[in-house]
JSON list of C-alpha atoms in Angstrom, two decimals:
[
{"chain": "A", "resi": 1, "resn": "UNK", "atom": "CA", "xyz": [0.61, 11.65, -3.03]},
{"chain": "A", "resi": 2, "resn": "UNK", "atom": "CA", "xyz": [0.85, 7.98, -2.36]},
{"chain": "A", "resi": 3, "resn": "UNK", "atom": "CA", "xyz": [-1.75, 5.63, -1.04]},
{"chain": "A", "resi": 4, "resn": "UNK", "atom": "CA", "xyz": [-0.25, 2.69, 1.19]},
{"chain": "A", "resi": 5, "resn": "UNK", "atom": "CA", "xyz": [-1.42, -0.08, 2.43]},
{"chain": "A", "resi": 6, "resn": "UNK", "atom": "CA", "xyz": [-0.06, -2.61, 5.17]},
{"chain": "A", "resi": 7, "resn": "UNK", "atom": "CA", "xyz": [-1.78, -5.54, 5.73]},
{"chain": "A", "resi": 8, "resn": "UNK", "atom": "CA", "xyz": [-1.47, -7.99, 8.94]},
{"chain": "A", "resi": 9, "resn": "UNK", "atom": "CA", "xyz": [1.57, -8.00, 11.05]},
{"chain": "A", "resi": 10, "resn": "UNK", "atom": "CA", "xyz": [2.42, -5.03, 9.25]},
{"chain": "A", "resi": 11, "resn": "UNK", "atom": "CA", "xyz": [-1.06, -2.97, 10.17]},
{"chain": "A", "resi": 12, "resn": "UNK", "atom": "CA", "xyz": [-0.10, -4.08, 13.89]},
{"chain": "A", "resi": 13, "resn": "UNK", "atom": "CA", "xyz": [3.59, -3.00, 14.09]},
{"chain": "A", "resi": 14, "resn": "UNK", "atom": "CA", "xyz": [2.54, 1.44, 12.74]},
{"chain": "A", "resi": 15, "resn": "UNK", "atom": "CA", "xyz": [-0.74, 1.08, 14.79]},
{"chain": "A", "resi": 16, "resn": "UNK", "atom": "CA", "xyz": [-2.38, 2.10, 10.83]},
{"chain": "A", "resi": 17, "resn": "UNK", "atom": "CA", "xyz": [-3.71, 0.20, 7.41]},
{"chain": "A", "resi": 18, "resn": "UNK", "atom": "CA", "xyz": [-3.75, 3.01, 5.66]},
{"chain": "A", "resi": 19, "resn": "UNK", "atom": "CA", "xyz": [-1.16, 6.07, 5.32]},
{"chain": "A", "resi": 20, "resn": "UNK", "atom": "CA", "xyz": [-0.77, 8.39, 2.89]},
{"chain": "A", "resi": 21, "resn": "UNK", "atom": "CA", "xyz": [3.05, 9.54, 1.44]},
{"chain": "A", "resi": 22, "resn": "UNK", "atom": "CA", "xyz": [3.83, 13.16, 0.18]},
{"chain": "A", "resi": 23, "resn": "UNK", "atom": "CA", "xyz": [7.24, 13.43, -1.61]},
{"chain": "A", "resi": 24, "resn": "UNK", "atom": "CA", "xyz": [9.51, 15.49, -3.72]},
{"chain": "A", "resi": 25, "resn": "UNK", "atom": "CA", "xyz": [11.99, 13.41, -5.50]},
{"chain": "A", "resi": 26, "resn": "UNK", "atom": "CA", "xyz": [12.01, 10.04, -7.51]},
{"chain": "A", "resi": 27, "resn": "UNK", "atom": "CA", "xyz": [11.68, 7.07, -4.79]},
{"chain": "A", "resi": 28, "resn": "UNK", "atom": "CA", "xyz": [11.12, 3.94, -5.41]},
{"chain": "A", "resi": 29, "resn": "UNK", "atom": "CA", "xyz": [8.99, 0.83, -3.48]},
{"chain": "A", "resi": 30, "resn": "UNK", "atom": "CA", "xyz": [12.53, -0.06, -1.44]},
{"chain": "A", "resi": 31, "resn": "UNK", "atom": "CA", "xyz": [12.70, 4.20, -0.47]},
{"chain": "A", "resi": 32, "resn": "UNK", "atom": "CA", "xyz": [9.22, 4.61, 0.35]},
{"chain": "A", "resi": 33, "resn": "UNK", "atom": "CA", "xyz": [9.54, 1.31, 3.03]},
{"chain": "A", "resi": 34, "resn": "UNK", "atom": "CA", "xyz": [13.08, 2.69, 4.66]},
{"chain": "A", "resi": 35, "resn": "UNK", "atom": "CA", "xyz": [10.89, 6.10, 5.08]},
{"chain": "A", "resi": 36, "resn": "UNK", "atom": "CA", "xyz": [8.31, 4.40, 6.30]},
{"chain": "A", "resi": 37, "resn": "UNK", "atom": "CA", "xyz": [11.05, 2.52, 8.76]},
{"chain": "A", "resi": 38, "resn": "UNK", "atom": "CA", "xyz": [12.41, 5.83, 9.90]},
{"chain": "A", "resi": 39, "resn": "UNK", "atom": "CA", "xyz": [8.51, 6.64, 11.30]},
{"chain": "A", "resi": 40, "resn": "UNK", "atom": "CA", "xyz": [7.57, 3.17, 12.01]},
{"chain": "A", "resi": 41, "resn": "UNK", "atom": "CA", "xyz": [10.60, 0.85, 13.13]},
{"chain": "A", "resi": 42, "resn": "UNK", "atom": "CA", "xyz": [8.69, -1.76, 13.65]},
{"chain": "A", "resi": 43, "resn": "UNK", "atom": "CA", "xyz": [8.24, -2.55, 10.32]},
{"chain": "A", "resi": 44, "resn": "UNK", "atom": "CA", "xyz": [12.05, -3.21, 9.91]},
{"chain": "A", "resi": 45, "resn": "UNK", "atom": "CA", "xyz": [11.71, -6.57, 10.95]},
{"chain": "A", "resi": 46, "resn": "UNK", "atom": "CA", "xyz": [9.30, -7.72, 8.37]},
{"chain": "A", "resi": 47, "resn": "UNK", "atom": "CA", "xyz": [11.37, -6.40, 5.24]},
{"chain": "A", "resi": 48, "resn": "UNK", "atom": "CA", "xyz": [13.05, -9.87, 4.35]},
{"chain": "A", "resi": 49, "resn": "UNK", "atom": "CA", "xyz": [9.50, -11.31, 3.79]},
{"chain": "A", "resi": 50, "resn": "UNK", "atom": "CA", "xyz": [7.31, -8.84, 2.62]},
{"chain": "A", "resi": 51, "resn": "UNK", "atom": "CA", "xyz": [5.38, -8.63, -0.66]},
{"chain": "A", "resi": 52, "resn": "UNK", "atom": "CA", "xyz": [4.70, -5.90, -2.01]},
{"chain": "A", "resi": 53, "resn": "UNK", "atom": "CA", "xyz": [1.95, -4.59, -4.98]},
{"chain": "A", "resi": 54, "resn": "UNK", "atom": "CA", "xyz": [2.04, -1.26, -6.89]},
{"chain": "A", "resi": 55, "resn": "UNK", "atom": "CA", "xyz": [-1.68, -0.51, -8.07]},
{"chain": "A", "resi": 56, "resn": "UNK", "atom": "CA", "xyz": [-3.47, -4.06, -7.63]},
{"chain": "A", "resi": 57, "resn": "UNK", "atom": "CA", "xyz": [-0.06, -6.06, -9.09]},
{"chain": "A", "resi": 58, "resn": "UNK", "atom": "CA", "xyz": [3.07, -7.58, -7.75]},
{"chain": "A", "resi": 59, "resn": "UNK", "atom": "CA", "xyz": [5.92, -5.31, -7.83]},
{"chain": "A", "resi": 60, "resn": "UNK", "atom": "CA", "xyz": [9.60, -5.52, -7.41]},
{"chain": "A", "resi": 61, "resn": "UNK", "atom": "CA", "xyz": [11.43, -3.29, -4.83]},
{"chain": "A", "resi": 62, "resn": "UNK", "atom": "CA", "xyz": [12.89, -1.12, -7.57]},
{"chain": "A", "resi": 63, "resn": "UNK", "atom": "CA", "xyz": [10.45, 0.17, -9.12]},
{"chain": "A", "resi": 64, "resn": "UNK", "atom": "CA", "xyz": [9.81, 4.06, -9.33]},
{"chain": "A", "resi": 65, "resn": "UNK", "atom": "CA", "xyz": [6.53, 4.81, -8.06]},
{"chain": "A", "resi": 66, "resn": "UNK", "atom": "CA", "xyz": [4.26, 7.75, -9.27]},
{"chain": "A", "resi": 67, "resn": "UNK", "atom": "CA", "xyz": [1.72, 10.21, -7.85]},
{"chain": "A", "resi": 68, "resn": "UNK", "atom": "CA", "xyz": [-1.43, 8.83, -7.19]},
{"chain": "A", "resi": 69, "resn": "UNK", "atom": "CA", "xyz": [0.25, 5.67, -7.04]},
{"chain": "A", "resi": 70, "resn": "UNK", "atom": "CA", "xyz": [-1.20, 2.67, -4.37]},
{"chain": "A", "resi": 71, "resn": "UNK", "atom": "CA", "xyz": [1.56, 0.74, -2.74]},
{"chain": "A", "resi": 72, "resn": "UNK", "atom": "CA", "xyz": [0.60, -2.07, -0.72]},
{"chain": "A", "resi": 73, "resn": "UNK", "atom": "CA", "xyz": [2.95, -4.39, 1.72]},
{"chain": "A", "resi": 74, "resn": "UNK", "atom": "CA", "xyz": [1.79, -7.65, 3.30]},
{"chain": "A", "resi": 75, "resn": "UNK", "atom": "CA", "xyz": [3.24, -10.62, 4.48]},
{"chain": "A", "resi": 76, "resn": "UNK", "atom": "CA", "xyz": [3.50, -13.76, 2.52]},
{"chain": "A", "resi": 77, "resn": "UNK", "atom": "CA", "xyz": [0.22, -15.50, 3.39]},
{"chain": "A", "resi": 78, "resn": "UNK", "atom": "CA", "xyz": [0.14, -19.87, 4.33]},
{"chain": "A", "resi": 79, "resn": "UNK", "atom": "CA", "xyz": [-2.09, -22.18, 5.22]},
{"chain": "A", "resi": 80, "resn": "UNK", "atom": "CA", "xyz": [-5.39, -22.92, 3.92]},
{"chain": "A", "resi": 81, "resn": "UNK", "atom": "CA", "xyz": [-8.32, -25.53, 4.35]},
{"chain": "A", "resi": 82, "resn": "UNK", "atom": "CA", "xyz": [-6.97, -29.22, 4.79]}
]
């Protein structure tokens, strides 16, 4: 089972922050979001900018992911105090 998280924009566009992910088969961060797409299209639009974290660090889009694993996707964050 994996934990995700989606963060802004993202939370908006599938209506949730938090989901949880049952598979049977080796996926990776860039599988899990095109399943996610197929339930939540949405969230296609957002793919060229997202960030994405596998357990609290910065990930790439290839890597495999594990059970128990917690996947989160946000939005590149700007701005700040002037």
């Amino acid at each position: 089972m994996l934990n995700i998280r989606l963060f802004a924009s993202l939370r908006d566009a599938a209506g949730r922050s938090q989901l949880e992910w049952e598979w049977r088969e080796p996926l990776t961060v860039e599988a899990l979001f095109e399943n996610l797409v197929r339930d939540h299209p949405r969230l296609k639009a957002y793919r060229s900018s997202l960030l994405v974290a596998v357990n609290e660090e910065y990930s790439a889009w290839d890597r495999p992911l594990s059970d128990g694993d917690e996947v989160a996707f946000f939005p590149p964050v700007s701005g700040g105090a002037a």
